[in-house]
Coordinates of C-alpha atoms in Angstrom, one line a residue:
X192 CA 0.0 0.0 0.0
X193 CA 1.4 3.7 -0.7
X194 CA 1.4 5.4 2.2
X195 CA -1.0 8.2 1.0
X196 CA -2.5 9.5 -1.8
X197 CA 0.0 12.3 -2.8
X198 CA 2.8 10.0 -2.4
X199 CA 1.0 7.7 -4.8
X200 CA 0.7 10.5 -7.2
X201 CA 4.2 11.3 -7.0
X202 CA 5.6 7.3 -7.7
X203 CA 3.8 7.1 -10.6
X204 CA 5.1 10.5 -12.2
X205 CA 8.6 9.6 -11.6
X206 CA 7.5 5.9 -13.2
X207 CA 6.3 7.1 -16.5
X208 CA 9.1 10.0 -16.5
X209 CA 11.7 6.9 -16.1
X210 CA 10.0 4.3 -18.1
X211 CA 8.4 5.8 -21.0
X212 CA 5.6 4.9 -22.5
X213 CA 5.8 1.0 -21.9
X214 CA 2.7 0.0 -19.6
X215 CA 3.6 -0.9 -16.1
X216 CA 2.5 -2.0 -12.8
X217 CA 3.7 -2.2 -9.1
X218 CA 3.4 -4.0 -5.8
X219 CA 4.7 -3.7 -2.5
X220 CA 7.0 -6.5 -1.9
X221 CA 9.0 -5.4 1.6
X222 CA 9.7 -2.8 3.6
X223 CA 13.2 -2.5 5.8
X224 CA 13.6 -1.9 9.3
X225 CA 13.6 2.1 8.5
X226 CA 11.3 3.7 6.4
X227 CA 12.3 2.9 3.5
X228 CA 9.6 1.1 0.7
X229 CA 10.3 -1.2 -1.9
X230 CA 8.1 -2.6 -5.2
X231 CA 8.5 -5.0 -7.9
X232 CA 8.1 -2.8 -10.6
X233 CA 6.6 -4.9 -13.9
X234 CA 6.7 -4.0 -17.5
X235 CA 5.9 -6.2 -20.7
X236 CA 9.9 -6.5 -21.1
X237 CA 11.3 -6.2 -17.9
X238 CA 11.1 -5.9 -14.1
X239 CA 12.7 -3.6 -12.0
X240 CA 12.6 -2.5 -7.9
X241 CA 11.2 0.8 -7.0
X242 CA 13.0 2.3 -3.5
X243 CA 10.9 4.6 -2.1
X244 CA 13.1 6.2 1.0
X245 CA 11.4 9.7 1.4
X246 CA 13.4 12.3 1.7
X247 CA 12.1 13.8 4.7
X248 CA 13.2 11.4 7.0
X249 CA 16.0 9.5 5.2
X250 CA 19.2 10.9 3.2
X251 CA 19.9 8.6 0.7
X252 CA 22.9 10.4 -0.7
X253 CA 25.1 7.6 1.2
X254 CA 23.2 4.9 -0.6
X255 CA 24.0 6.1 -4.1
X256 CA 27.8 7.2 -2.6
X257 CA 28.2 3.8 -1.3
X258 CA 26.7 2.2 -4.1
X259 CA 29.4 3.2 -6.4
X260 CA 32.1 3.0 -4.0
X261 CA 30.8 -0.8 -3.1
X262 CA 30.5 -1.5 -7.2
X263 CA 33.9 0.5 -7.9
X264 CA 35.6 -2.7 -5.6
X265 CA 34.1 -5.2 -7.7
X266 CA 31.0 -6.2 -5.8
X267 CA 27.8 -6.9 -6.7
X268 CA 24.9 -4.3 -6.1
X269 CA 21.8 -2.9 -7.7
X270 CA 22.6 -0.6 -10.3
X271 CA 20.7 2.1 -9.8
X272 CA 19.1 3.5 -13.4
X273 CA 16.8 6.7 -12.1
X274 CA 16.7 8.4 -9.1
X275 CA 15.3 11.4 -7.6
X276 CA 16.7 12.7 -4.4
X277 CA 14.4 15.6 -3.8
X278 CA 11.6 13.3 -3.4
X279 CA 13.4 10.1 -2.8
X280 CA 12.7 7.9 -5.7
X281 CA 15.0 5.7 -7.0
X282 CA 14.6 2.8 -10.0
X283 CA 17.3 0.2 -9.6
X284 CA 17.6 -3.3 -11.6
X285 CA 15.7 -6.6 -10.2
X286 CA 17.9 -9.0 -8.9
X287 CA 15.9 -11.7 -8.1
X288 CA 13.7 -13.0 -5.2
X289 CA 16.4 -15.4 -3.8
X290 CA 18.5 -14.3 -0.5
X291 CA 21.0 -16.3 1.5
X292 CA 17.9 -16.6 3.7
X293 CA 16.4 -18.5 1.8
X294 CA 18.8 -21.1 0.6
X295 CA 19.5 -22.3 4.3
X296 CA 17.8 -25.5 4.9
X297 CA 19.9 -26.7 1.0
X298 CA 22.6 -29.2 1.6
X299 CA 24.5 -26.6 -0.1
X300 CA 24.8 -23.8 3.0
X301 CA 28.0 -24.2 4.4
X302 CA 29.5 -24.1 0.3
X303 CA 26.5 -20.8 0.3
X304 CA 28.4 -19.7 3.8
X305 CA 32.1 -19.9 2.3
X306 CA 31.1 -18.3 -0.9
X307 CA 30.0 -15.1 1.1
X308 CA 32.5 -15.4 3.5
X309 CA 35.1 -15.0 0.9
X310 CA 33.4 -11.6 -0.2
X311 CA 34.4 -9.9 3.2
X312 CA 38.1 -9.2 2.3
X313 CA 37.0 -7.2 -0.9
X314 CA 34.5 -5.2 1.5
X315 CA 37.2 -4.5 4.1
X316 CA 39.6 -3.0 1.5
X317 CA 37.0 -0.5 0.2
X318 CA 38.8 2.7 0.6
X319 CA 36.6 5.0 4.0
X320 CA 35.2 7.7 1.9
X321 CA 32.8 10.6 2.8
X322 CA 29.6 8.7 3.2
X323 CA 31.2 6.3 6.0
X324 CA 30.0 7.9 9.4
X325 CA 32.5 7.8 12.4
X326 CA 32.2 4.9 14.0
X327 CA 34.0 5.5 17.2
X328 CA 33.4 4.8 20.8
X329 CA 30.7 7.5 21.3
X330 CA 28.9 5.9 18.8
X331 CA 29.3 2.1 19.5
X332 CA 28.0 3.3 23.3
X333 CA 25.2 5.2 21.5
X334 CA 24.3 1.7 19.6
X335 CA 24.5 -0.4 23.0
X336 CA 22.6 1.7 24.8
X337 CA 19.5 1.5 22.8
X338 CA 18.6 -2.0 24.6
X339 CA 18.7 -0.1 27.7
X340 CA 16.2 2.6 26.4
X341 CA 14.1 0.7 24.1
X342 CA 14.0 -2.9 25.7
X343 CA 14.4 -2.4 29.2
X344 CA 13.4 0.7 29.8
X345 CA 10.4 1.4 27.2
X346 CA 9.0 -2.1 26.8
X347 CA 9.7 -3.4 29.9
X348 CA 9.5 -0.4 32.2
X349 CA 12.3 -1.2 34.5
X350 CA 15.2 0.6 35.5
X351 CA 18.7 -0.1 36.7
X352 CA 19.8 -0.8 39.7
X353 CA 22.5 1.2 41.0
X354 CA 25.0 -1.4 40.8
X355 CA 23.5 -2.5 37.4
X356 CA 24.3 0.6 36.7
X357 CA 27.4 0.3 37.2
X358 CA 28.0 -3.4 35.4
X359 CA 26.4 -1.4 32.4
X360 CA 28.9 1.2 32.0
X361 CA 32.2 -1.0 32.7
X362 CA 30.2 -3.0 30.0
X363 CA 29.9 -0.1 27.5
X364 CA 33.8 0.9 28.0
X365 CA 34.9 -2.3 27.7
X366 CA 33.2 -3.4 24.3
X367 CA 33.9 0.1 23.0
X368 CA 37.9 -0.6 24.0
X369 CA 37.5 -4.0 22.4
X370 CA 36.0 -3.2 19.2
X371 CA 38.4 0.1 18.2
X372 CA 41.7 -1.9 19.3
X373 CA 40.8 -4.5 16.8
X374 CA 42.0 -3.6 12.4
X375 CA 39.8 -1.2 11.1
X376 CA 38.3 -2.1 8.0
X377 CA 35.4 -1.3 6.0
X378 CA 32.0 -3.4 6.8
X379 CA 28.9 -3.3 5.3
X380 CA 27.6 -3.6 9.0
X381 CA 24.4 -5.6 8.5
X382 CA 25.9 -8.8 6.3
X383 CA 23.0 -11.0 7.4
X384 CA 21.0 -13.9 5.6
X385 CA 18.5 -11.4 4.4
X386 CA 20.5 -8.8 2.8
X387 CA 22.7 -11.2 1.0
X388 CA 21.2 -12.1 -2.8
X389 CA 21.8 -15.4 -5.0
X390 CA 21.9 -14.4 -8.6
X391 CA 22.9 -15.5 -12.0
X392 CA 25.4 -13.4 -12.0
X393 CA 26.6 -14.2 -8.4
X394 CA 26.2 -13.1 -4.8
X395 CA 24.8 -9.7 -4.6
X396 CA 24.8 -7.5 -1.6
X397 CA 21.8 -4.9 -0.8
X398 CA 21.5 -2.4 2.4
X399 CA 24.7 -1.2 2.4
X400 CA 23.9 1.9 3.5
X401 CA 25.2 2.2 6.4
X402 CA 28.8 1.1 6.3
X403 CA 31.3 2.6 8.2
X404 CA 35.0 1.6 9.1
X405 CA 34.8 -0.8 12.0
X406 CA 36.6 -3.9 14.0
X407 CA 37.4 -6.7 11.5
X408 CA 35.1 -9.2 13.0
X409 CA 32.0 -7.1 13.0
X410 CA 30.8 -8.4 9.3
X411 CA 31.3 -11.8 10.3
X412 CA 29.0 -11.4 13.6
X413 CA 26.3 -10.5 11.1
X414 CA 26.4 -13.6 9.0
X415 CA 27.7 -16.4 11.6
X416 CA 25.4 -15.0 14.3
X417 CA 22.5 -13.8 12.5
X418 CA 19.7 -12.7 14.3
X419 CA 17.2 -14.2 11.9
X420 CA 18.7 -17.8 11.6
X421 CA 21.0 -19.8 14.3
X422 CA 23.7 -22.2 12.9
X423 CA 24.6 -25.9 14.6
X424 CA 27.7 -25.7 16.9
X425 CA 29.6 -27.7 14.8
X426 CA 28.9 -25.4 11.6
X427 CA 29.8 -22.3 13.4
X428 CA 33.2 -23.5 14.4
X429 CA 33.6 -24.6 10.8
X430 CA 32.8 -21.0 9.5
X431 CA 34.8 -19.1 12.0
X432 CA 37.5 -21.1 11.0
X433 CA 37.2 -20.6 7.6
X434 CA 36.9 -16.8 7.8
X435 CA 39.5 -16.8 10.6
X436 CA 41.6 -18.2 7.9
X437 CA 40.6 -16.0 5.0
X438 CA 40.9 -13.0 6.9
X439 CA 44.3 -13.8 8.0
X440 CA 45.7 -15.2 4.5
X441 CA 44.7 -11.4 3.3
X442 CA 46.6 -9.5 5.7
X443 CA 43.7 -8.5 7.2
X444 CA 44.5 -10.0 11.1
X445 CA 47.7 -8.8 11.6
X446 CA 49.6 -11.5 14.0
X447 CA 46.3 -12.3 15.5
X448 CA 45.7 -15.7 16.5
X449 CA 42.1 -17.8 16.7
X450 CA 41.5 -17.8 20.0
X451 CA 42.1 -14.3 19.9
X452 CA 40.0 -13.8 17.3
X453 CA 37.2 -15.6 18.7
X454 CA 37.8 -13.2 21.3
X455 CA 37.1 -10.3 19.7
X456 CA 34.4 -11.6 17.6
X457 CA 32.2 -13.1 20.7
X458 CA 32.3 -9.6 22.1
X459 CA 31.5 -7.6 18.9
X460 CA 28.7 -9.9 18.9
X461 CA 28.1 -8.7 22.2
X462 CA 28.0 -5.3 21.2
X463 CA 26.1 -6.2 17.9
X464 CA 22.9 -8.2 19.7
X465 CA 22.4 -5.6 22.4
X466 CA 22.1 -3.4 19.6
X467 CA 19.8 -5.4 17.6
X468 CA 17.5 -6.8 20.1
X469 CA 17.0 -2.7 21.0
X470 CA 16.1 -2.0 17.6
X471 CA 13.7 -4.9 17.2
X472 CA 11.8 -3.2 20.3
X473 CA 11.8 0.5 19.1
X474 CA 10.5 -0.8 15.8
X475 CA 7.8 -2.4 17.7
X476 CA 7.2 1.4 20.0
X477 CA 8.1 3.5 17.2
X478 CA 7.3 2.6 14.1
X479 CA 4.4 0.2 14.8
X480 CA 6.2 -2.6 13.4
X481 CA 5.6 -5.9 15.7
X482 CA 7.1 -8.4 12.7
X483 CA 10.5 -8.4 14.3
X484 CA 9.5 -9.4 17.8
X485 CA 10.1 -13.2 17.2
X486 CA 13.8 -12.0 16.8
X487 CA 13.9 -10.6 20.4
X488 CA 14.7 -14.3 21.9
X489 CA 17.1 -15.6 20.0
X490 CA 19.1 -12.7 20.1
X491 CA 19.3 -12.4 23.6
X492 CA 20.1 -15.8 23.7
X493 CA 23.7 -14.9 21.6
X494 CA 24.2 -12.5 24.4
X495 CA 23.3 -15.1 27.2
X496 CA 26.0 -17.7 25.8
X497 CA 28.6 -14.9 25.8
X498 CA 28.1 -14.0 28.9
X499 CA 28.2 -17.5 30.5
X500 CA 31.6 -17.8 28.9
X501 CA 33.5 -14.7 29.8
X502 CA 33.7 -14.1 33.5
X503 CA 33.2 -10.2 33.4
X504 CA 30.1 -10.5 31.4
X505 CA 28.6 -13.3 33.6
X506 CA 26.1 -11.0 35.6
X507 CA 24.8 -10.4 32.2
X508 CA 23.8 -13.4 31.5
X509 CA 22.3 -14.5 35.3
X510 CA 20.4 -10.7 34.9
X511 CA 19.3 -12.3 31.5
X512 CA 18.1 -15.3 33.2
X513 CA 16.5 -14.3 36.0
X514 CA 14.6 -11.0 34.9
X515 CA 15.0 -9.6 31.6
X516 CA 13.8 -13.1 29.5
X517 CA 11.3 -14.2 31.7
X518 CA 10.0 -10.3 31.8
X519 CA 9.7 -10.9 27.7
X520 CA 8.6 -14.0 27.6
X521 CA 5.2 -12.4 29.2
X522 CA 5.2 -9.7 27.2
X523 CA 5.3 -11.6 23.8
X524 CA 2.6 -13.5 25.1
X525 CA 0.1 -10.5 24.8
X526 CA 0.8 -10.9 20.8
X527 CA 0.7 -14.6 20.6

């Protein structure tokens, strides 16, 4: 549905500008978690998609920056054929219906996984440009920190304690610390099953938006830990490896070693699921959008399991346990 009726008026006048004469139709086929639209657009010959990201409450300027820095390195990404940044149309080429996401119950995944995997290298060495936004502690604090407003806070109406209080800010200072000592490479910063595409032409990437330079690991926390599908144990380990080794035989690791590595992966992921289970909340509070509260869980769980395994981190986990999950666990039932 088009969100009103001016809107409407305004997608199809930048339709027929862009596509001529040749008859056409649309549908709504997704929307991200921003406010961002997307359509199928059909014609007799061809398809294409339709982004409508309106330009009152979205700058899309680092899309179409990043989409040529991101195609410049070799990678695959919609190529985008019209666009109108005063009102925030833009028509891009169809590649497909098929994501990573969808491919994961194959026999083929972990040969899928490795595939992607070996993309990461050709993302880190994408030179920062002007559309990258700092990424520095300040910020990494900013993104941890929405679990506390928009989880606890806002959805479950609880405050901390004074010594949680406390744990939460050794928590922020040390995952800031952990994440900036790490290489500093370029990430796409949400590599997950559903923003990876299988095409003729290869593995395409979408939502790229919001790359920045960050820790080394951070990409691979999006794909190995993906808050929208959990690997077996065994496949994990197989992965990590894998990328562990990749990473490395690039240059991109420096002298670091696995377990090290795992290290500094397990608490980006920290840092990363905090984050994310936050955002699935203030989706739900903000935007009216309830479809991503089936993620809360199972993201929380990544964050449990680290925290039972690193001893400074294990208060998070028992507070996990004993509170916070149980405290969800009722509220989700109101929407069951």
């Amino acid at each position: 549905m088009i969100k009103n009726q001016n809107r409407n008026t305004q997608l199809n006048a930048f339709l027929k500008k862009n596509l001529g004469e040749r008859p056409f139709s649309y549908q709504a086929i997704t929307s991200d978690a921003s406010f961002r639209q997307y359509y199928r657009v059909r014609s007799e010959s061809k398809n294409f998609i339709l982004m409508d990201s309106p330009a009152n409450l979205i700058d899309n300027q680092p899309f179409v920056g990043l989409q040529h820095n991101f195609e410049q390195a070799g990678l695959l990404v919609p190529e985008i054929l019209a666009l109108d940044l005063e009102t925030g149309f833009l028509l891009l080429n169809d590649l497909g219906t098929e994501h990573l996401a969808d491919r994961l119950q194959l026999a083929s995944r972990l040969d899928d996984y490795k595939a992607v995997l070996d993309l990461l290298p050709t993302i880190a060495a994408i030179p920062n440009s002007k559309w990258m936004k700092p990424y520095d502690a300040e910020f990494i604090c900013l993104e941890i920190n929405i679990f506390k407003e928009w989880l606890i806070e806002a959805w479950l109406g609880k405050s901390f304690s004074e010594q949680q209080s406390q744990c939460w800010k050794m928590l922020e200072n040390k995952l800031a610390t952990l994440m900036l000592e790490q290489p500093q490479v370029t990430m796409h910063r949400d590599f997950h099953s559903r923003n990876i595409m299988k095409t003729t032409k290869g593995w395409a990437l979408i939502d790229f938006q919001d790359a920045v330079s960050g820790p080394v690991s951070y990409d691979a926390v999006s794909l190995l830990r993906d808050c929208y599908f959990s690997l077996p144990k065994a496949e994990f380990s197989q992965l990590l490896q894998y990328n562990y080794l990749t990473m490395s035989k690039k240059g991109l690791l420096g002298d670091m070693s696995l377990q090290e590595y795992r290290y500094y992966f397990d608490l980006t992921g920290l840092q990363r699921h905090l984050k994310a289970a936050g955002i699935f909340c203030r989706l739900l509070l903000r935007d009216n959008k309830s479809g991503y509260l089936n993620n809360i869980l199972p993201t929380l769980e990544y964050v449990r399991m680290v925290g039972q395994q690193y001893e400074e981190f294990q208060w998070l986990a028992t507070w996990l346990d004993n509170e916070i999950i149980p405290a969800i666990q009722l509220k989700l039932e109101q929407f069951s």
